[in-house]
Short mmCIF file of C-alpha atoms in Angstrom, two decimals:
data_model
loop_
_atom_site.label_atom_id
_atom_site.label_comp_id
_atom_site.label_asym_id
_atom_site.label_seq_id
_atom_site.Cartn_x
_atom_site.Cartn_y
_atom_site.Cartn_z
CA MET A 15 -16.46 8.56 5.70
CA MET A 16 -13.80 7.15 8.61
CA GLY A 17 -16.75 7.58 10.77
CA ALA A 18 -16.57 11.67 10.93
CA SER A 19 -20.13 12.46 11.48
CA THR A 20 -20.13 16.06 10.41
CA LYS A 21 -19.18 18.63 8.08
CA GLN A 22 -16.00 19.63 9.11
CA GLY A 23 -14.75 16.30 10.00
CA TYR A 24 -16.52 15.02 6.90
CA GLU A 25 -14.47 17.42 4.91
CA ILE A 26 -10.58 16.99 7.07
CA ALA A 27 -11.37 13.07 6.22
CA LYS A 28 -11.77 13.21 3.04
CA LYS A 29 -8.93 15.50 1.78
CA SER A 30 -6.61 13.15 4.48
CA ARG A 31 -7.21 10.38 2.26
CA LYS A 32 -6.48 12.10 -0.85
CA ILE A 33 -2.78 12.94 0.34
CA VAL A 34 -2.77 9.72 1.35
CA ARG A 35 -3.46 8.25 -1.79
CA LEU A 36 -0.87 9.89 -3.74
CA LEU A 37 1.55 8.73 -0.97
CA ILE A 38 1.04 5.39 -1.58
CA GLU A 39 -0.76 4.07 -4.58
CA ASP A 40 2.73 3.40 -6.68
CA LYS A 41 3.05 1.19 -3.54
CA ILE A 42 -0.03 -0.83 -2.99
CA LYS A 43 -0.79 -1.38 -6.63
CA ASN A 44 -1.09 -4.51 -6.37
CA PHE A 45 -2.84 -5.18 -4.29
CA SER A 46 -6.67 -5.60 -5.26
CA LYS A 47 -9.06 -2.88 -4.60
CA GLU A 48 -10.15 -3.48 -1.49
CA GLU A 49 -7.15 -4.20 0.08
CA ARG A 50 -5.55 -0.50 -1.32
CA LYS A 51 -8.47 0.85 0.89
CA ILE A 52 -7.59 -0.94 3.18
CA ILE A 53 -4.26 -0.15 3.94
CA GLU A 54 -4.91 3.38 2.65
CA ARG A 55 -6.67 3.97 5.83
CA VAL A 56 -4.56 2.41 7.98
CA VAL A 57 -1.64 4.60 6.54
CA HIS A 58 -4.59 8.13 7.13
CA SER A 59 -5.30 6.46 11.18
CA THR A 60 -1.18 6.40 11.89
CA ALA A 61 -0.14 9.21 9.08
CA ASP A 62 2.82 6.23 9.10
CA LEU A 63 3.06 5.33 5.25
CA ASP A 64 5.51 2.34 6.63
CA PHE A 65 2.11 0.88 6.54
CA ALA A 66 2.46 0.93 2.73
CA GLU A 67 5.45 -2.02 2.83
CA LEU A 68 4.66 -3.08 6.16
CA ILE A 69 0.69 -5.47 5.18
CA GLU A 70 0.34 -8.56 4.56
CA ILE A 71 -2.82 -10.22 3.22
CA HIS A 72 -3.81 -13.26 1.73
CA PRO A 73 -5.73 -13.66 -0.86
CA ASN A 74 -9.03 -15.07 1.03
CA PHE A 75 -8.76 -12.47 3.83
CA VAL A 76 -11.36 -9.91 2.51
CA ASN A 77 -13.83 -12.59 1.23
CA LYS A 78 -13.66 -14.63 4.82
CA SER A 79 -14.01 -11.03 6.54
CA LEU A 80 -16.91 -10.27 4.51
CA GLU A 81 -18.65 -13.11 4.66
CA ALA A 82 -18.34 -13.07 8.53
CA LEU A 83 -19.29 -9.65 8.73
CA ASN A 84 -22.24 -10.05 6.43
CA ASN A 85 -23.40 -12.97 8.32
CA ASN A 86 -23.57 -10.74 11.09
CA GLU A 87 -20.50 -12.68 12.82
CA ASP A 88 -18.89 -11.88 16.14
CA ILE A 89 -15.41 -9.39 16.31
CA PHE A 90 -13.61 -10.77 18.98
CA VAL A 91 -10.13 -8.15 20.39
CA ASP A 92 -8.15 -8.20 22.23
CA VAL A 93 -7.88 -5.52 23.85
CA LYS A 94 -10.51 -2.43 24.80
CA MET A 95 -8.68 0.64 23.03
CA VAL A 96 -10.16 -2.09 20.14
CA LYS A 97 -13.21 -2.35 20.69
CA VAL A 98 -14.29 0.69 21.64
CA GLY A 99 -12.84 1.84 18.21
CA ILE A 100 -14.59 -0.31 16.36
CA ASN A 101 -17.41 1.74 14.66
CA LYS A 102 -21.24 1.43 12.96
CA TYR A 103 -21.04 -2.91 13.39
CA PRO A 104 -24.15 -4.26 14.32
CA GLY A 105 -23.27 -7.65 15.88
CA ASN A 106 -20.99 -8.25 19.14
CA ILE A 107 -17.11 -7.32 19.94
CA LEU A 108 -16.22 -9.30 22.20
CA CYS A 109 -13.47 -8.48 24.64
CA TYR A 110 -13.13 -11.14 27.36
CA ILE A 111 -10.80 -8.53 29.00
CA ASP A 112 -11.87 -7.09 32.52
CA ASP A 113 -13.88 -10.23 32.86
CA LYS A 114 -13.55 -11.79 36.23
CA ASP A 115 -12.99 -15.50 35.43
CA VAL A 116 -10.67 -14.39 32.71
CA ILE A 117 -8.71 -11.78 35.22
CA LYS A 118 -8.66 -15.13 37.56
CA LEU A 119 -7.67 -18.03 35.26
CA ALA A 120 -4.36 -15.33 33.65
CA LYS A 121 -3.39 -15.16 37.59
CA LYS A 122 -3.80 -18.83 38.00
CA LYS A 123 -1.55 -19.35 35.14
CA GLN A 124 0.93 -16.72 34.52
CA ILE A 125 -0.49 -15.56 31.49
CA THR A 126 -1.25 -12.27 30.29
CA ARG A 127 -5.20 -11.86 30.58
CA ALA A 128 -5.19 -10.71 26.55
CA ALA A 129 -4.33 -14.53 26.32
CA ALA A 130 -5.91 -16.29 28.98
CA SER A 131 -9.36 -14.62 27.09
CA VAL A 132 -8.34 -16.27 24.73
CA GLU A 133 -8.72 -19.65 26.30
CA HIS A 134 -12.05 -18.31 27.10
CA LEU A 135 -13.42 -17.35 24.37
CA VAL A 136 -13.09 -21.52 22.79
CA ASN A 137 -15.99 -22.05 25.26
CA THR A 138 -17.98 -20.32 23.16
CA ASN A 139 -19.50 -20.79 19.51
CA PHE A 140 -17.35 -19.05 18.03
CA ASN A 141 -17.02 -18.32 14.25
CA GLY A 142 -16.15 -15.15 13.13
CA ILE A 143 -13.40 -12.81 12.92
CA VAL A 144 -10.33 -11.68 15.25
CA VAL A 145 -8.62 -8.87 15.62
CA ILE A 146 -5.78 -8.44 17.19
CA GLY A 147 -4.32 -4.92 18.28
CA ASN A 148 -1.39 -5.37 20.72
CA SER A 149 -0.23 -8.83 22.58
CA PRO A 150 1.01 -11.34 20.59
CA THR A 151 0.75 -13.84 23.31
CA ALA A 152 -3.32 -13.58 22.28
CA LEU A 153 -2.36 -14.76 19.13
CA TYR A 154 0.11 -17.83 19.94
CA LYS A 155 -3.43 -18.91 21.78
CA ILE A 156 -5.50 -18.57 18.52
CA ILE A 157 -3.49 -19.89 16.66
CA GLU A 158 -3.00 -22.49 18.81
CA PHE A 159 -6.32 -23.26 19.44
CA HIS A 160 -6.72 -23.25 15.36
CA LYS A 161 -4.89 -25.71 14.79
CA LYS A 162 -6.27 -28.36 17.80
CA ASN A 163 -9.75 -27.55 16.20
CA LYS A 164 -11.09 -25.72 19.09
CA LEU A 165 -11.60 -22.56 17.76
CA LYS A 166 -13.08 -21.59 14.19
CA VAL A 167 -11.83 -18.04 12.49
CA LYS A 168 -13.40 -17.13 9.40
CA SER A 169 -10.31 -14.89 9.72
CA VAL A 170 -7.33 -12.82 11.94
CA ILE A 171 -6.53 -8.65 11.56
CA GLY A 172 -3.16 -9.92 13.63
CA VAL A 173 -0.72 -6.08 14.06
CA PRO A 174 0.43 -7.23 18.02
CA VAL A 175 2.86 -4.51 18.35
CA GLY A 176 6.28 -4.61 19.95
CA PHE A 177 10.02 -5.84 20.51
CA VAL A 178 9.12 -8.70 21.95
CA SER A 179 7.53 -11.61 20.34
CA ALA A 180 4.87 -9.87 18.18
CA GLU A 181 7.02 -9.93 15.08
CA GLU A 182 6.86 -13.77 15.31
CA ALA A 183 3.65 -14.60 16.48
CA LYS A 184 2.68 -13.06 13.32
CA GLU A 185 5.03 -14.92 11.26
CA MET A 186 4.03 -17.94 12.99
CA LEU A 187 -0.39 -16.73 12.15
CA LYS A 188 0.83 -16.42 8.25
CA ASP A 189 1.79 -20.24 8.43
CA SER A 190 -1.68 -20.95 10.27
CA GLY A 191 -3.64 -22.18 7.00
CA ILE A 192 -5.87 -18.99 9.28
CA PRO A 193 -6.20 -15.68 5.88
CA TYR A 194 -5.04 -13.01 7.25
CA LEU A 195 -4.04 -9.27 7.60
CA ILE A 196 -0.65 -8.80 9.49
CA THR A 197 1.76 -5.44 9.69
CA ARG A 198 5.86 -7.35 8.90
CA GLY A 199 8.56 -7.10 11.73
CA PRO A 200 7.66 -5.29 15.50
CA LYS A 201 5.42 -2.83 14.03
CA GLY A 202 1.28 -2.26 14.08
CA GLY A 203 -0.86 -1.76 17.38
CA THR A 204 -4.64 -0.77 17.85
CA SER A 205 -5.06 2.49 15.71
CA VAL A 206 -3.50 -0.01 12.39
CA ALA A 207 -6.28 -2.95 13.82
CA VAL A 208 -8.81 -0.74 14.23
CA ALA A 209 -8.60 0.69 11.04
CA ALA A 210 -8.65 -3.00 8.99
CA ILE A 211 -12.14 -4.00 10.39
CA ASN A 212 -13.27 -0.49 10.42
CA SER A 213 -12.27 -0.41 6.86
CA LEU A 214 -13.76 -3.77 6.15
CA ILE A 215 -17.25 -2.93 8.28
CA ASN A 216 -17.48 -0.09 5.52
CA MET A 217 -17.25 -1.55 2.73
CA ARG A 218 -19.80 -4.65 4.05
CA ASP A 219 -21.95 -1.80 4.74
CA LYS A 220 -22.31 0.22 1.59
CA ASN A 221 -21.35 -3.14 -0.47
CA GLU A 222 -18.53 -0.63 -1.53
CA PHE A 223 -15.75 -3.00 -2.77
CA MET B 89 5.44 -2.50 35.08
CA MET B 90 3.11 -1.27 31.63
CA GLY B 91 0.00 -2.76 32.91
CA ALA B 92 1.22 -5.99 32.77
CA SER B 93 -1.10 -7.82 35.76
CA THR B 94 0.71 -11.28 35.45
CA LYS B 95 4.47 -12.87 34.88
CA GLN B 96 4.05 -13.16 31.34
CA GLY B 97 3.12 -10.50 31.14
CA TYR B 98 5.64 -8.61 33.36
CA GLU B 99 8.39 -10.32 31.30
CA ILE B 100 7.50 -9.34 27.70
CA ALA B 101 7.70 -5.50 28.38
CA LYS B 102 11.03 -5.56 31.27
CA LYS B 103 12.28 -7.34 28.09
CA SER B 104 10.80 -4.91 25.15
CA ARG B 105 11.60 -1.63 27.49
CA LYS B 106 15.30 -3.19 27.74
CA ILE B 107 15.53 -3.43 23.69
CA VAL B 108 14.24 0.55 23.57
CA ARG B 109 15.88 2.15 26.06
CA LEU B 110 19.07 0.63 23.69
CA LEU B 111 17.51 1.28 21.04
CA ILE B 112 17.12 5.22 21.82
CA GLU B 113 19.04 6.06 24.53
CA ASP B 114 21.85 8.08 21.97
CA LYS B 115 18.92 10.02 20.94
CA ILE B 116 17.15 11.35 23.84
CA LYS B 117 20.41 11.41 26.39
CA ASN B 118 19.59 15.44 26.49
CA PHE B 119 16.13 14.71 27.88
CA SER B 120 15.43 14.76 32.05
CA LYS B 121 14.82 11.15 32.85
CA GLU B 122 11.27 12.09 33.67
CA GLU B 123 11.19 13.07 29.66
CA ARG B 124 13.31 9.79 29.17
CA LYS B 125 10.41 7.72 30.69
CA ILE B 126 7.85 9.13 28.69
CA ILE B 127 9.63 8.71 25.80
CA GLU B 128 10.56 4.88 26.50
CA ARG B 129 7.41 4.38 26.45
CA VAL B 130 5.47 5.60 23.50
CA VAL B 131 8.44 3.85 21.64
CA HIS B 132 7.61 0.58 23.67
CA SER B 133 4.15 1.27 22.94
CA THR B 134 4.23 1.72 19.02
CA ALA B 135 7.89 -0.06 18.58
CA ASP B 136 8.40 2.86 16.73
CA LEU B 137 11.76 4.90 16.99
CA ASP B 138 10.63 7.47 15.10
CA PHE B 139 8.69 8.83 18.50
CA ALA B 140 12.31 9.59 20.15
CA GLU B 141 12.54 12.27 17.55
CA LEU B 142 9.33 13.51 17.03
CA ILE B 143 8.23 13.68 20.43
CA GLU B 144 8.88 17.50 21.92
CA ILE B 145 8.56 18.47 25.74
CA HIS B 146 8.25 21.95 26.90
CA PRO B 147 9.90 22.10 30.24
CA ASN B 148 7.13 22.87 33.05
CA PHE B 149 4.93 19.68 31.55
CA VAL B 150 6.38 16.94 33.58
CA ASN B 151 6.19 18.97 36.70
CA LYS B 152 2.45 20.62 35.74
CA SER B 153 1.60 17.45 34.66
CA LEU B 154 2.73 15.38 38.65
CA GLU B 155 1.09 18.08 39.96
CA ALA B 156 -2.54 17.80 38.46
CA LEU B 157 -2.10 14.22 38.65
CA ASN B 158 -1.04 14.40 42.38
CA ASN B 159 -4.26 16.51 42.54
CA ASN B 160 -6.57 13.72 41.50
CA GLU B 161 -7.22 16.89 38.83
CA ASP B 162 -9.77 15.72 35.82
CA ILE B 163 -8.02 14.36 32.41
CA PHE B 164 -9.87 15.28 29.69
CA VAL B 165 -9.89 13.44 26.25
CA ASP B 166 -10.69 13.63 22.99
CA VAL B 167 -12.02 10.11 22.50
CA LYS B 168 -13.09 6.92 23.41
CA MET B 169 -9.41 4.92 22.98
CA VAL B 170 -7.49 7.04 25.23
CA LYS B 171 -10.24 6.85 27.70
CA VAL B 172 -9.78 2.62 27.90
CA GLY B 173 -6.77 2.88 27.45
CA ILE B 174 -5.67 4.53 30.91
CA ASN B 175 -4.66 2.55 33.33
CA LYS B 176 -5.36 3.20 37.30
CA TYR B 177 -6.11 6.52 37.23
CA PRO B 178 -8.43 7.08 40.83
CA GLY B 179 -9.18 10.69 39.32
CA ASN B 180 -12.31 11.13 36.51
CA ILE B 181 -11.20 10.77 33.30
CA LEU B 182 -13.37 13.15 31.11
CA CYS B 183 -14.87 11.67 27.21
CA TYR B 184 -17.68 13.95 25.84
CA ILE B 185 -17.80 12.63 22.42
CA ASP B 186 -21.06 10.42 23.11
CA ASP B 187 -22.37 12.65 24.53
CA LYS B 188 -26.01 13.71 23.24
CA ASP B 189 -26.11 16.90 23.78
CA VAL B 190 -22.55 16.91 22.50
CA ILE B 191 -23.44 15.31 19.43
CA LYS B 192 -26.49 18.01 18.83
CA LEU B 193 -24.12 20.49 19.36
CA ALA B 194 -21.90 19.16 16.16
CA LYS B 195 -24.65 18.50 13.88
CA LYS B 196 -25.76 22.44 14.23
CA LYS B 197 -22.66 24.42 14.09
CA GLN B 198 -20.93 21.77 11.78
CA ILE B 199 -17.72 20.49 13.66
CA THR B 200 -16.14 17.79 14.68
CA ARG B 201 -17.85 15.72 17.88
CA ALA B 202 -14.56 16.16 19.38
CA ALA B 203 -14.41 20.02 18.79
CA ALA B 204 -17.79 20.17 20.33
CA SER B 205 -16.97 18.18 22.68
CA VAL B 206 -14.33 20.95 24.43
CA GLU B 207 -17.01 23.84 24.12
CA HIS B 208 -18.34 21.06 26.78
CA LEU B 209 -15.86 20.91 28.65
CA VAL B 210 -15.61 24.82 29.14
CA ASN B 211 -18.75 24.56 30.81
CA THR B 212 -17.63 22.19 33.63
CA ASN B 213 -14.40 23.57 36.62
CA PHE B 214 -11.90 21.73 34.38
CA ASN B 215 -8.51 22.53 35.08
CA GLY B 216 -6.60 19.38 34.89
CA ILE B 217 -4.80 17.29 32.00
CA VAL B 218 -5.95 17.34 28.22
CA VAL B 219 -5.14 14.73 26.55
CA ILE B 220 -5.44 14.38 22.22
CA GLY B 221 -4.52 11.38 20.48
CA ASN B 222 -6.48 11.86 17.32
CA SER B 223 -9.05 15.48 16.50
CA PRO B 224 -6.79 18.30 15.72
CA THR B 225 -10.00 20.20 15.26
CA ALA B 226 -10.32 19.03 19.42
CA LEU B 227 -6.35 20.67 19.86
CA TYR B 228 -7.12 24.19 17.83
CA LYS B 229 -10.78 24.20 20.59
CA ILE B 230 -9.17 23.73 23.29
CA ILE B 231 -6.25 26.47 21.84
CA GLU B 232 -8.62 28.78 21.89
CA PHE B 233 -10.67 29.23 24.91
CA HIS B 234 -6.99 29.33 26.86
CA LYS B 235 -6.66 32.28 25.29
CA LYS B 236 -9.73 33.39 25.90
CA ASN B 237 -8.79 32.38 29.51
CA LYS B 238 -12.48 30.35 29.18
CA LEU B 239 -10.01 27.24 30.24
CA LYS B 240 -7.83 26.13 32.92
CA VAL B 241 -5.69 23.99 32.05
CA LYS B 242 -2.38 22.63 33.79
CA SER B 243 -1.26 20.03 30.32
CA VAL B 244 -1.87 18.85 27.19
CA ILE B 245 -0.81 15.64 25.12
CA GLY B 246 -1.55 16.98 22.16
CA VAL B 247 -0.32 14.05 19.86
CA PRO B 248 -3.34 14.62 16.92
CA VAL B 249 -3.02 12.04 13.47
CA GLY B 250 -2.71 12.99 10.55
CA PHE B 251 -2.06 14.52 6.94
CA VAL B 252 -4.43 17.62 7.43
CA SER B 253 -4.63 20.44 10.37
CA ALA B 254 -2.20 17.99 13.28
CA GLU B 255 0.80 19.60 12.73
CA GLU B 256 -0.65 22.85 12.38
CA ALA B 257 -2.66 22.15 15.95
CA LYS B 258 0.43 20.88 17.04
CA GLU B 259 2.97 23.61 16.37
CA MET B 260 0.00 26.26 17.41
CA LEU B 261 0.42 24.52 21.16
CA LYS B 262 3.48 24.91 21.19
CA ASP B 263 3.55 28.84 20.75
CA SER B 264 0.04 28.80 23.55
CA GLY B 265 2.17 28.84 26.10
CA ILE B 266 0.69 26.20 27.97
CA PRO B 267 3.00 22.83 28.45
CA TYR B 268 2.79 20.28 26.25
CA LEU B 269 4.57 17.41 25.16
CA ILE B 270 3.59 17.29 21.16
CA THR B 271 4.44 15.31 18.17
CA ARG B 272 6.12 16.50 15.81
CA GLY B 273 4.11 16.23 12.10
CA PRO B 274 1.86 14.69 10.99
CA LYS B 275 2.75 11.00 12.78
CA GLY B 276 1.01 10.80 16.83
CA GLY B 277 -1.84 9.20 17.77
CA THR B 278 -3.51 7.54 20.83
CA SER B 279 -1.29 4.64 21.28
CA VAL B 280 1.24 7.03 21.94
CA ALA B 281 -1.00 9.34 23.70
CA VAL B 282 -2.19 6.90 26.29
CA ALA B 283 1.12 5.45 26.86
CA ALA B 284 2.49 9.07 27.44
CA ILE B 285 -0.52 9.11 30.28
CA ASN B 286 0.41 6.30 32.02
CA SER B 287 3.44 6.92 31.96
CA LEU B 288 3.10 9.97 34.21
CA ILE B 289 0.27 8.35 36.20
CA ASN B 290 3.60 5.48 37.17
CA MET B 291 5.42 7.83 38.45
CA ARG B 292 2.75 9.68 40.29
CA ASP B 293 1.93 6.15 41.37
CA LYS B 294 5.46 5.16 42.66
CA ASN B 295 7.19 8.80 43.43
CA GLU B 296 9.92 7.11 40.63
CA PHE B 297 11.36 10.47 38.77
#
């Protein structure tokens, strides 16, 4: 549970998860069982009850995500903090932010490295899950390439954070047709992203829907 | 600024930082200039205005931290998400959570791997900054070894997150005599930890007090 591998870690996670459930169960009763698990894990990871009211999930998000995870499809992430936070996934986790070509491309085009790493992704055979924990510009690029039919995506966890562009990028994702999980407004972040994808990986592992 | 290395990233970070300053300046006017910079960066990174009211900083925290950073002292972190989030520091960033001996020790003692990694730290010549973004049990261990004079620490960023133990561990840090930065209550997390230490590293680089 929660990646805790020892008794002490397990006990803390178990008690915390119970508290979270009691604190937010009324707010999330209209979500499916799997969606509630994801939201509970996000609140557990952030100790921020607001997320119980800020998370929105597309009706096909859980199914499409689990389909990708069960096929060990690649997971693309915007930043390293998301990459290293993902637990126990046998597929590839792609993070191109430190790739030399990506750094060159970002400088040349004067775009963020996270956005440039999406341009790099388009040249691969990607057909997996996108997890954006930080960068609104990366999320814009995902949507742009999806609309141009240049990128296949099973689902997007789109929780970039910030007072500039993040909210707009998430609203645009909602209108894109891609199955999504978002956090409304400026809040979000790498911890939210990691909690959501790890929750899905956990469902896959245990067939624990 | 903010680790942004391209024009697009720089513009977003600059505008966001301005918004943050306007949103929280009244709440943080009693902090020093350096402390305000740290708090602004935390709020910028999380888009969570609550942190302007949850952060507490010991009067010697900034000076002691900059003393350590200017000497390129080691930075010890509890989890990998913190390690990979730290930018542009020429000193060592120590994270033992995947160390084989640490994993063995955690299993043997039935403690968390983060707590076991502090036991590992005690066997080194550490005299730097501790950054705890996730694990209350690691923070308890830091305080315990400090009290036993088994561990030298210049300062601690102690922002573990969660409804179990995190708040208690942070209150204990406040009574320990170690110069600290904490977030009151259950909230905190790796993004908060990373924002705080990167802000200090930035002050060191630029001598920008």
